[in-house]
Each structure stands twice: as structure tokens, then as C-alpha cells.
């Protein structure tokens, strides 16, 4: 789009400077004389691109990130059962936190639209259960669209329900899961769905995900709200909304969660 705007503005300059001959009567494109372009004619200087200081370690938060968890507290999160109450999950050793099974999910206090998000997670060290019963949690973007969190290390389940799937929608490109004794990361680039003024869907949500640095969702179209039963669709228009983490009865662990608004 920017290139198009640029080419139109250059064309306007050429017309006004008389380089391009424009006919009053013809709708055919005017002829452009072979005036040579100069290097500076395609240079855009303003506004200057803002500076962000990257973290020393890849995966850590850059200077403009909103920190959702850095080991110290869960102040950015509340209970999903009652959003007036603190997040009921446990912080372990001042480093990570863990699902407290039966207490329900947790959600951010803040609401978000388009984001870049980083999250690290680990399945419980003690391997129990099979398929969807092992290390299950989930990251719900805008409280609706689930990026599945599961122990998919030597654990077969339906392909669009394994780790890094858009749950019951789109399978990941590959399985890049580490063992339950190790930490995994998701790096997510999420574009929220757009709705028209009358509430109808204008464009579906899209998501790109790297799982431990491996591309697993490549600008994937999200086909709607995550439903356990039935085809996914967009039942209603919505704006910015919270991010939530699922309590699926397993003690999945989390650390180093941050995002940038896009
Ligand atoms: Mg889940």
C-alpha cells in the first residue's frame, strides 16, 4: 500500500512538473517521458522509525513490552471464575507459576487486539495420562481462540488438538515439542479479526506461531471461536479482549510471558 501511495505521489509530481503529458480528452494513460529517477526520490525519511531496545537474551522482553509474568507476581492476572479476585494459581520458587487444578482459568486484567506475544511453558515433570489428558492447558487469544498447550512429546492425539494447534481447527506444521523436563516457548504474532459496523465479519483472525523457534503456524487463518463440539465460526463481533490460560486439570507450568501491542 505504501509503495502504491509513493508511486502515485511521484506520478503527481511528474504531471505537475510537465514531465508527463496529460490529455484532456483521452482516458488512456499519459505517456511518461524517460526522465531518470534519482536515488533520493524513493527514500522516505519521516517519521523516523522509533527505537526499541532488544533484550540481551533472545526470548526475553524488549524495552516496549508489557510484562505479563516475570517470576515475581501474578498481578497482571485475575481469576476467570470471578475477575474481581486474584489469580488462584501458585508461583513456585519465584520463577514460574503452575496451574492449580480445579480453580479455573486465569485471564489478564488488560485487553488486547493485535499482538506479538512470548510465553514459555512446561508439561508436568511426572508424565501421567494420554492424548488430551497429558499436560493440557491452552492460551486463549481474545478469550476465544485457543492456541493449544499440551504435552505432545511422545503423546499421540488428534493432529488439530496437539501442542501448537489452533484447537480443533488447524494442526501445526510440525511437532517441535520438548520433553516434560524442559521448557517450551511459543512466539506468536496475532492479528485480531475485523468486524464491519453492522457487526458482520470483515476479516478472520490470523496467527503465526514459532514453537521453540520452529515455524508451526504460518499466517494461519483462524476460522472462529474455539468450540469443543461443532464447527468453529464467529458468533459475534468483538473488540479488544483479555488473554486467558486454561485450567484443564493438569499442573502445566508457565514463565516469562510478555507481549507487544501491534
Ligand atoms: Mg487446551
PDB file of C-alpha atoms and ligand atoms in Angstrom:
ATOM      1  CA  UNK A   1       0.000   0.000   0.000  1.00  0.00           C
ATOM      2  CA  UNK A   2       2.809   2.444   0.911  1.00  0.00           C
ATOM      3  CA  UNK A   3       4.598   1.716  -2.379  1.00  0.00           C
ATOM      4  CA  UNK A   4       1.388   2.486  -4.238  1.00  0.00           C
ATOM      5  CA  UNK A   5       0.955   5.769  -2.422  1.00  0.00           C
ATOM      6  CA  UNK A   6       4.565   6.620  -3.181  1.00  0.00           C
ATOM      7  CA  UNK A   7       4.213   5.816  -6.875  1.00  0.00           C
ATOM      8  CA  UNK A   8       1.030   7.921  -7.074  1.00  0.00           C
ATOM      9  CA  UNK A   9       2.764  10.869  -5.412  1.00  0.00           C
ATOM     10  CA  UNK A  10       5.761  10.610  -7.742  1.00  0.00           C
ATOM     11  CA  UNK A  11       3.356  10.476 -10.671  1.00  0.00           C
ATOM     12  CA  UNK A  12       1.594  13.593  -9.364  1.00  0.00           C
ATOM     13  CA  UNK A  13       4.922  15.399  -9.217  1.00  0.00           C
ATOM     14  CA  UNK A  14       5.718  14.351 -12.763  1.00  0.00           C
ATOM     15  CA  UNK A  15       2.340  15.599 -14.023  1.00  0.00           C
ATOM     16  CA  UNK A  16       2.608  18.960 -12.252  1.00  0.00           C
ATOM     17  CA  UNK A  17       6.176  19.427 -13.469  1.00  0.00           C
ATOM     18  CA  UNK A  18       5.059  18.856 -17.034  1.00  0.00           C
ATOM     19  CA  UNK A  19       7.197  15.774 -17.478  1.00  0.00           C
ATOM     20  CA  UNK A  20       4.075  13.741 -18.097  1.00  0.00           C
ATOM     21  CA  UNK A  21       1.806  14.874 -20.907  1.00  0.00           C
ATOM     22  CA  UNK A  22      -1.821  14.583 -19.860  1.00  0.00           C
ATOM     23  CA  UNK A  23      -4.598  14.608 -22.418  1.00  0.00           C
ATOM     24  CA  UNK A  24      -7.831  16.449 -21.613  1.00  0.00           C
ATOM     25  CA  UNK A  25      -9.934  14.138 -23.726  1.00  0.00           C
ATOM     26  CA  UNK A  26      -8.390  10.714 -23.555  1.00  0.00           C
ATOM     27  CA  UNK A  27      -8.836   8.215 -20.741  1.00  0.00           C
ATOM     28  CA  UNK A  28      -5.763   6.283 -21.872  1.00  0.00           C
ATOM     29  CA  UNK A  29      -2.741   6.556 -19.563  1.00  0.00           C
ATOM     30  CA  UNK A  30      -0.475   9.502 -20.433  1.00  0.00           C
ATOM     31  CA  UNK A  31       2.947   8.784 -21.836  1.00  0.00           C
ATOM     32  CA  UNK A  32       5.785   9.092 -19.356  1.00  0.00           C
ATOM     33  CA  UNK A  33       8.976  10.606 -20.642  1.00  0.00           C
ATOM     34  CA  UNK A  34      12.127   8.657 -19.831  1.00  0.00           C
ATOM     35  CA  UNK A  35      13.269  11.067 -17.113  1.00  0.00           C
ATOM     36  CA  UNK A  36      15.782   9.220 -14.943  1.00  0.00           C
ATOM     37  CA  UNK A  37      14.847   8.604 -11.356  1.00  0.00           C
ATOM     38  CA  UNK A  38      17.219   9.862  -8.648  1.00  0.00           C
ATOM     39  CA  UNK A  39      18.105   7.724  -5.625  1.00  0.00           C
ATOM     40  CA  UNK A  40      16.530  10.170  -3.158  1.00  0.00           C
ATOM     41  CA  UNK A  41      13.177  10.042  -4.951  1.00  0.00           C
ATOM     42  CA  UNK A  42      12.475   6.668  -3.342  1.00  0.00           C
ATOM     43  CA  UNK A  43      13.854   7.492   0.105  1.00  0.00           C
ATOM     44  CA  UNK A  44      11.343   8.041   2.922  1.00  0.00           C
ATOM     45  CA  UNK A  45      12.787   9.810   5.966  1.00  0.00           C
ATOM     46  CA  UNK A  46       9.837  10.857   8.091  1.00  0.00           C
ATOM     47  CA  UNK A  47       8.643   9.944  10.573  1.00  0.00           C
ATOM     48  CA  UNK A  48      11.767   8.345  11.960  1.00  0.00           C
ATOM     49  CA  UNK A  49      11.302   4.706  12.999  1.00  0.00           C
ATOM     50  CA  UNK A  50      11.066   4.511  16.782  1.00  0.00           C
ATOM     51  CA  UNK A  51      13.809   2.762  18.700  1.00  0.00           C
ATOM     52  CA  UNK A  52      13.196  -0.406  20.714  1.00  0.00           C
ATOM     53  CA  UNK A  53      15.999  -1.908  22.759  1.00  0.00           C
ATOM     54  CA  UNK A  54      16.056  -5.660  22.318  1.00  0.00           C
ATOM     55  CA  UNK A  55      16.748  -7.982  25.239  1.00  0.00           C
ATOM     56  CA  UNK A  56      20.277  -9.284  25.748  1.00  0.00           C
ATOM     57  CA  UNK A  57      18.921 -12.817  25.537  1.00  0.00           C
ATOM     58  CA  UNK A  58      16.656 -13.854  22.681  1.00  0.00           C
ATOM     59  CA  UNK A  59      13.234 -14.637  24.111  1.00  0.00           C
ATOM     60  CA  UNK A  60      13.402 -12.027  26.848  1.00  0.00           C
ATOM     61  CA  UNK A  61      11.276  -8.902  26.717  1.00  0.00           C
ATOM     62  CA  UNK A  62      12.340  -5.895  24.629  1.00  0.00           C
ATOM     63  CA  UNK A  63      12.032  -2.374  26.040  1.00  0.00           C
ATOM     64  CA  UNK A  64       8.494  -1.695  24.785  1.00  0.00           C
ATOM     65  CA  UNK A  65       6.945  -4.974  26.015  1.00  0.00           C
ATOM     66  CA  UNK A  66       4.121  -5.302  28.516  1.00  0.00           C
ATOM     67  CA  UNK A  67       5.308  -7.834  31.087  1.00  0.00           C
ATOM     68  CA  UNK A  68       2.586 -10.336  31.990  1.00  0.00           C
ATOM     69  CA  UNK A  69       4.812 -12.520  34.176  1.00  0.00           C
ATOM     70  CA  UNK A  70       8.492 -12.255  35.078  1.00  0.00           C
ATOM     71  CA  UNK A  71       8.590 -14.557  38.088  1.00  0.00           C
ATOM     72  CA  UNK A  72       7.646 -12.069  40.774  1.00  0.00           C
ATOM     73  CA  UNK A  73       3.845 -11.998  40.914  1.00  0.00           C
ATOM     74  CA  UNK A  74       0.582 -12.630  39.094  1.00  0.00           C
ATOM     75  CA  UNK A  75      -0.606  -9.021  39.441  1.00  0.00           C
ATOM     76  CA  UNK A  76      -1.428  -8.782  35.744  1.00  0.00           C
ATOM     77  CA  UNK A  77      -3.834 -11.749  36.053  1.00  0.00           C
ATOM     78  CA  UNK A  78      -7.177 -12.469  37.720  1.00  0.00           C
ATOM     79  CA  UNK A  79      -9.415 -15.479  38.244  1.00  0.00           C
ATOM     80  CA  UNK A  80     -11.661 -16.372  35.301  1.00  0.00           C
ATOM     81  CA  UNK A  81     -14.400 -17.581  37.633  1.00  0.00           C
ATOM     82  CA  UNK A  82     -14.507 -14.179  39.335  1.00  0.00           C
ATOM     83  CA  UNK A  83     -12.482 -11.433  37.704  1.00  0.00           C
ATOM     84  CA  UNK A  84     -12.637  -9.353  40.907  1.00  0.00           C
ATOM     85  CA  UNK A  85     -10.408 -11.964  42.570  1.00  0.00           C
ATOM     86  CA  UNK A  86      -6.671 -12.612  42.291  1.00  0.00           C
ATOM     87  CA  UNK A  87      -5.382 -15.371  40.036  1.00  0.00           C
ATOM     88  CA  UNK A  88      -5.562 -18.558  42.160  1.00  0.00           C
ATOM     89  CA  UNK A  89      -2.536 -20.314  40.655  1.00  0.00           C
ATOM     90  CA  UNK A  90       0.738 -20.921  42.501  1.00  0.00           C
ATOM     91  CA  UNK A  91       4.088 -19.246  41.974  1.00  0.00           C
ATOM     92  CA  UNK A  92       6.906 -21.746  42.522  1.00  0.00           C
ATOM     93  CA  UNK A  93      10.378 -20.668  43.687  1.00  0.00           C
ATOM     94  CA  UNK A  94       9.792 -17.096  42.477  1.00  0.00           C
ATOM     95  CA  UNK A  95      10.493 -18.288  38.959  1.00  0.00           C
ATOM     96  CA  UNK A  96       7.444 -19.829  37.376  1.00  0.00           C
ATOM     97  CA  UNK A  97       3.791 -20.497  38.141  1.00  0.00           C
ATOM     98  CA  UNK A  98       1.691 -23.572  37.819  1.00  0.00           C
ATOM     99  CA  UNK A  99      -1.969 -24.395  37.151  1.00  0.00           C
ATOM    100  CA  UNK A 100      -3.847 -25.110  40.372  1.00  0.00           C
ATOM    101  CA  UNK A 101      -6.249 -27.778  39.071  1.00  0.00           C
ATOM    102  CA  UNK A 102      -9.901 -27.161  39.830  1.00  0.00           C
ATOM    103  CA  UNK A 103      -9.560 -23.430  40.441  1.00  0.00           C
ATOM    104  CA  UNK A 104     -10.439 -22.477  36.863  1.00  0.00           C
ATOM    105  CA  UNK A 105      -8.519 -20.495  34.289  1.00  0.00           C
ATOM    106  CA  UNK A 106      -6.835 -17.142  34.719  1.00  0.00           C
ATOM    107  CA  UNK A 107      -7.063 -14.076  32.487  1.00  0.00           C
ATOM    108  CA  UNK A 108      -5.224 -10.823  32.016  1.00  0.00           C
ATOM    109  CA  UNK A 109      -6.587  -7.626  33.514  1.00  0.00           C
ATOM    110  CA  UNK A 110      -5.777  -5.777  30.305  1.00  0.00           C
ATOM    111  CA  UNK A 111      -7.480  -6.306  26.965  1.00  0.00           C
ATOM    112  CA  UNK A 112      -5.653  -6.674  23.680  1.00  0.00           C
ATOM    113  CA  UNK A 113      -6.118  -6.754  19.912  1.00  0.00           C
ATOM    114  CA  UNK A 114      -3.181  -7.358  17.562  1.00  0.00           C
ATOM    115  CA  UNK A 115      -0.128  -8.511  19.483  1.00  0.00           C
ATOM    116  CA  UNK A 116       3.279 -10.137  19.438  1.00  0.00           C
ATOM    117  CA  UNK A 117       3.420 -12.497  22.404  1.00  0.00           C
ATOM    118  CA  UNK A 118       6.055 -14.672  24.036  1.00  0.00           C
ATOM    119  CA  UNK A 119       5.197 -17.396  26.532  1.00  0.00           C
ATOM    120  CA  UNK A 120       7.160 -20.305  27.987  1.00  0.00           C
ATOM    121  CA  UNK A 121       5.567 -23.466  29.349  1.00  0.00           C
ATOM    122  CA  UNK A 122       6.437 -26.936  30.546  1.00  0.00           C
ATOM    123  CA  UNK A 123       4.318 -30.054  30.937  1.00  0.00           C
ATOM    124  CA  UNK A 124       4.259 -31.570  34.448  1.00  0.00           C
ATOM    125  CA  UNK A 125       7.525 -33.444  35.160  1.00  0.00           C
ATOM    126  CA  UNK A 126       5.611 -36.560  36.157  1.00  0.00           C
ATOM    127  CA  UNK A 127       4.136 -37.992  32.970  1.00  0.00           C
ATOM    128  CA  UNK A 128       0.529 -39.015  33.526  1.00  0.00           C
ATOM    129  CA  UNK A 129      -2.425 -39.544  31.224  1.00  0.00           C
ATOM    130  CA  UNK A 130      -2.600 -39.912  27.471  1.00  0.00           C
ATOM    131  CA  UNK A 131      -3.772 -37.898  24.481  1.00  0.00           C
ATOM    132  CA  UNK A 132      -5.680 -34.805  25.670  1.00  0.00           C
ATOM    133  CA  UNK A 133      -5.177 -35.799  29.316  1.00  0.00           C
ATOM    134  CA  UNK A 134      -1.451 -35.065  29.379  1.00  0.00           C
ATOM    135  CA  UNK A 135      -0.140 -31.591  30.205  1.00  0.00           C
ATOM    136  CA  UNK A 136      -3.222 -29.916  28.774  1.00  0.00           C
ATOM    137  CA  UNK A 137      -3.752 -26.176  29.043  1.00  0.00           C
ATOM    138  CA  UNK A 138      -4.293 -23.520  26.406  1.00  0.00           C
ATOM    139  CA  UNK A 139      -3.649 -19.921  25.516  1.00  0.00           C
ATOM    140  CA  UNK A 140      -6.876 -18.189  24.523  1.00  0.00           C
ATOM    141  CA  UNK A 141      -6.325 -15.116  22.389  1.00  0.00           C
ATOM    142  CA  UNK A 142      -9.028 -12.520  22.978  1.00  0.00           C
ATOM    143  CA  UNK A 143     -10.571 -15.094  25.318  1.00  0.00           C
ATOM    144  CA  UNK A 144     -11.888 -17.041  22.300  1.00  0.00           C
ATOM    145  CA  UNK A 145      -9.240 -18.541  20.037  1.00  0.00           C
ATOM    146  CA  UNK A 146      -7.206 -21.355  21.589  1.00  0.00           C
ATOM    147  CA  UNK A 147      -3.580 -21.976  20.795  1.00  0.00           C
ATOM    148  CA  UNK A 148      -3.309 -25.428  22.316  1.00  0.00           C
ATOM    149  CA  UNK A 149      -0.835 -26.192  25.076  1.00  0.00           C
ATOM    150  CA  UNK A 150      -0.359 -29.934  25.542  1.00  0.00           C
ATOM    151  CA  UNK A 151       2.406 -32.427  26.274  1.00  0.00           C
ATOM    152  CA  UNK A 152       2.871 -33.586  22.696  1.00  0.00           C
ATOM    153  CA  UNK A 153       6.197 -35.300  23.427  1.00  0.00           C
ATOM    154  CA  UNK A 154       5.634 -38.964  22.537  1.00  0.00           C
ATOM    155  CA  UNK A 155       1.908 -38.465  23.032  1.00  0.00           C
ATOM    156  CA  UNK A 156      -0.381 -39.072  20.062  1.00  0.00           C
ATOM    157  CA  UNK A 157      -3.684 -37.262  19.843  1.00  0.00           C
ATOM    158  CA  UNK A 158      -5.787 -35.810  17.028  1.00  0.00           C
ATOM    159  CA  UNK A 159      -3.498 -33.629  14.890  1.00  0.00           C
ATOM    160  CA  UNK A 160      -5.591 -30.493  15.244  1.00  0.00           C
ATOM    161  CA  UNK A 161      -5.573 -30.931  19.018  1.00  0.00           C
ATOM    162  CA  UNK A 162      -1.854 -31.337  19.704  1.00  0.00           C
ATOM    163  CA  UNK A 163       0.538 -28.687  21.003  1.00  0.00           C
ATOM    164  CA  UNK A 164       0.654 -25.561  18.803  1.00  0.00           C
ATOM    165  CA  UNK A 165      -2.576 -26.439  17.027  1.00  0.00           C
ATOM    166  CA  UNK A 166      -5.353 -23.914  16.772  1.00  0.00           C
ATOM    167  CA  UNK A 167      -7.517 -26.246  18.790  1.00  0.00           C
ATOM    168  CA  UNK A 168      -9.903 -28.335  16.665  1.00  0.00           C
ATOM    169  CA  UNK A 169      -9.146 -26.004  13.766  1.00  0.00           C
ATOM    170  CA  UNK A 170      -5.635 -26.120  12.293  1.00  0.00           C
ATOM    171  CA  UNK A 171      -2.843 -28.628  13.063  1.00  0.00           C
ATOM    172  CA  UNK A 172       0.724 -27.328  13.471  1.00  0.00           C
ATOM    173  CA  UNK A 173       3.102 -27.772  10.524  1.00  0.00           C
ATOM    174  CA  UNK A 174       5.399 -29.962  12.647  1.00  0.00           C
ATOM    175  CA  UNK A 175       5.684 -31.256  16.197  1.00  0.00           C
ATOM    176  CA  UNK A 176       8.533 -29.296  17.859  1.00  0.00           C
ATOM    177  CA  UNK A 177       7.702 -30.331  21.432  1.00  0.00           C
ATOM    178  CA  UNK A 178      10.403 -30.766  24.063  1.00  0.00           C
ATOM    179  CA  UNK A 179      10.257 -33.327  26.877  1.00  0.00           C
ATOM    180  CA  UNK A 180       8.320 -32.554  30.085  1.00  0.00           C
ATOM    181  CA  UNK A 181      11.638 -31.868  31.871  1.00  0.00           C
ATOM    182  CA  UNK A 182      12.364 -28.957  29.535  1.00  0.00           C
ATOM    183  CA  UNK A 183      10.799 -25.589  28.803  1.00  0.00           C
ATOM    184  CA  UNK A 184       8.980 -24.789  25.566  1.00  0.00           C
ATOM    185  CA  UNK A 185       8.355 -21.374  24.049  1.00  0.00           C
ATOM    186  CA  UNK A 186       5.682 -20.003  21.771  1.00  0.00           C
ATOM    187  CA  UNK A 187       6.340 -16.804  19.873  1.00  0.00           C
ATOM    188  CA  UNK A 188       3.052 -15.597  18.480  1.00  0.00           C
ATOM    189  CA  UNK A 189       2.101 -12.894  16.005  1.00  0.00           C
ATOM    190  CA  UNK A 190      -1.635 -12.459  16.174  1.00  0.00           C
ATOM    191  CA  UNK A 191      -3.931 -10.335  14.037  1.00  0.00           C
ATOM    192  CA  UNK A 192      -7.394  -9.924  15.529  1.00  0.00           C
ATOM    193  CA  UNK A 193     -10.498 -10.418  13.400  1.00  0.00           C
ATOM    194  CA  UNK A 194     -12.138  -7.308  11.954  1.00  0.00           C
ATOM    195  CA  UNK A 195     -15.869  -6.663  12.003  1.00  0.00           C
ATOM    196  CA  UNK A 196     -17.974  -4.274   9.934  1.00  0.00           C
ATOM    197  CA  UNK A 197     -20.033  -1.510  11.526  1.00  0.00           C
ATOM    198  CA  UNK A 198     -23.130  -3.706  11.321  1.00  0.00           C
ATOM    199  CA  UNK A 199     -21.363  -6.473  13.237  1.00  0.00           C
ATOM    200  CA  UNK A 200     -20.715  -8.845  10.340  1.00  0.00           C
ATOM    201  CA  UNK A 201     -17.287 -10.410   9.994  1.00  0.00           C
ATOM    202  CA  UNK A 202     -14.962  -8.419   7.741  1.00  0.00           C
ATOM    203  CA  UNK A 203     -11.763 -10.481   8.045  1.00  0.00           C
ATOM    204  CA  UNK A 204     -10.894 -13.552  10.101  1.00  0.00           C
ATOM    205  CA  UNK A 205      -8.164 -13.614  12.742  1.00  0.00           C
ATOM    206  CA  UNK A 206      -4.696 -14.725  11.630  1.00  0.00           C
ATOM    207  CA  UNK A 207      -1.820 -16.222  13.565  1.00  0.00           C
ATOM    208  CA  UNK A 208       1.838 -17.062  13.112  1.00  0.00           C
ATOM    209  CA  UNK A 209       3.497 -19.234  15.770  1.00  0.00           C
ATOM    210  CA  UNK A 210       7.065 -20.362  16.359  1.00  0.00           C
ATOM    211  CA  UNK A 211       7.349 -23.296  18.761  1.00  0.00           C
ATOM    212  CA  UNK A 212      10.858 -23.409  20.205  1.00  0.00           C
ATOM    213  CA  UNK A 213      11.933 -21.296  17.237  1.00  0.00           C
ATOM    214  CA  UNK A 214      10.346 -23.632  14.692  1.00  0.00           C
ATOM    215  CA  UNK A 215       7.578 -22.251  12.478  1.00  0.00           C
ATOM    216  CA  UNK A 216       4.400 -24.194  13.234  1.00  0.00           C
ATOM    217  CA  UNK A 217       1.604 -21.803  12.167  1.00  0.00           C
ATOM    218  CA  UNK A 218       2.375 -19.669   9.116  1.00  0.00           C
ATOM    219  CA  UNK A 219      -0.064 -16.760   8.914  1.00  0.00           C
ATOM    220  CA  UNK A 220      -2.832 -19.263   9.576  1.00  0.00           C
ATOM    221  CA  UNK A 221      -6.468 -18.232   9.261  1.00  0.00           C
ATOM    222  CA  UNK A 222      -8.407 -18.829  12.481  1.00  0.00           C
ATOM    223  CA  UNK A 223     -11.857 -19.995  11.494  1.00  0.00           C
ATOM    224  CA  UNK A 224     -13.703 -18.756  14.559  1.00  0.00           C
ATOM    225  CA  UNK A 225     -14.278 -19.209  18.261  1.00  0.00           C
ATOM    226  CA  UNK A 226     -12.859 -22.425  19.681  1.00  0.00           C
ATOM    227  CA  UNK A 227     -15.727 -24.832  20.339  1.00  0.00           C
ATOM    228  CA  UNK A 228     -15.242 -28.310  21.785  1.00  0.00           C
ATOM    229  CA  UNK A 229     -18.235 -29.549  19.793  1.00  0.00           C
ATOM    230  CA  UNK A 230     -19.116 -28.299  16.346  1.00  0.00           C
ATOM    231  CA  UNK A 231     -17.524 -26.291  13.571  1.00  0.00           C
ATOM    232  CA  UNK A 232     -15.822 -23.071  14.522  1.00  0.00           C
ATOM    233  CA  UNK A 233     -17.330 -19.755  13.491  1.00  0.00           C
ATOM    234  CA  UNK A 234     -17.575 -16.131  14.608  1.00  0.00           C
ATOM    235  CA  UNK A 235     -20.843 -15.823  16.538  1.00  0.00           C
ATOM    236  CA  UNK A 236     -20.466 -12.156  17.419  1.00  0.00           C
ATOM    237  CA  UNK A 237     -18.445  -9.036  16.781  1.00  0.00           C
ATOM    238  CA  UNK A 238     -15.956  -8.098  19.477  1.00  0.00           C
ATOM    239  CA  UNK A 239     -13.204  -5.626  20.215  1.00  0.00           C
ATOM    240  CA  UNK A 240     -10.072  -5.966  22.322  1.00  0.00           C
ATOM    241  CA  UNK A 241     -10.333  -8.665  24.940  1.00  0.00           C
ATOM    242  CA  UNK A 242      -8.375 -10.498  27.608  1.00  0.00           C
ATOM    243  CA  UNK A 243      -5.873 -13.307  27.133  1.00  0.00           C
ATOM    244  CA  UNK A 244      -6.640 -16.389  29.186  1.00  0.00           C
ATOM    245  CA  UNK A 245      -4.862 -19.560  30.252  1.00  0.00           C
ATOM    246  CA  UNK A 246      -6.832 -22.765  30.650  1.00  0.00           C
ATOM    247  CA  UNK A 247      -7.171 -24.988  33.692  1.00  0.00           C
ATOM    248  CA  UNK A 248      -7.575 -28.431  32.135  1.00  0.00           C
ATOM    249  CA  UNK A 249      -6.772 -30.296  35.337  1.00  0.00           C
ATOM    250  CA  UNK A 250      -3.026 -30.665  34.680  1.00  0.00           C
ATOM    251  CA  UNK A 251      -0.233 -28.841  36.518  1.00  0.00           C
ATOM    252  CA  UNK A 252       1.236 -27.156  33.466  1.00  0.00           C
ATOM    253  CA  UNK A 253       3.935 -24.604  34.328  1.00  0.00           C
ATOM    254  CA  UNK A 254       4.490 -21.136  32.853  1.00  0.00           C
ATOM    255  CA  UNK A 255       7.180 -18.473  32.912  1.00  0.00           C
ATOM    256  CA  UNK A 256       8.464 -15.420  31.017  1.00  0.00           C
ATOM    257  CA  UNK A 257       5.255 -14.068  29.469  1.00  0.00           C
ATOM    258  CA  UNK A 258       5.295 -10.729  27.665  1.00  0.00           C
ATOM    259  CA  UNK A 259       3.670  -9.077  24.706  1.00  0.00           C
ATOM    260  CA  UNK A 260       3.870  -6.050  22.481  1.00  0.00           C
ATOM    261  CA  UNK A 261       0.814  -4.288  21.124  1.00  0.00           C
ATOM    262  CA  UNK A 262       0.931  -4.070  17.347  1.00  0.00           C
TER     263      UNK A 262
HETATM  264 MG1  LIG B   1      -6.303 -26.990  25.979  1.00  0.00          MG
END
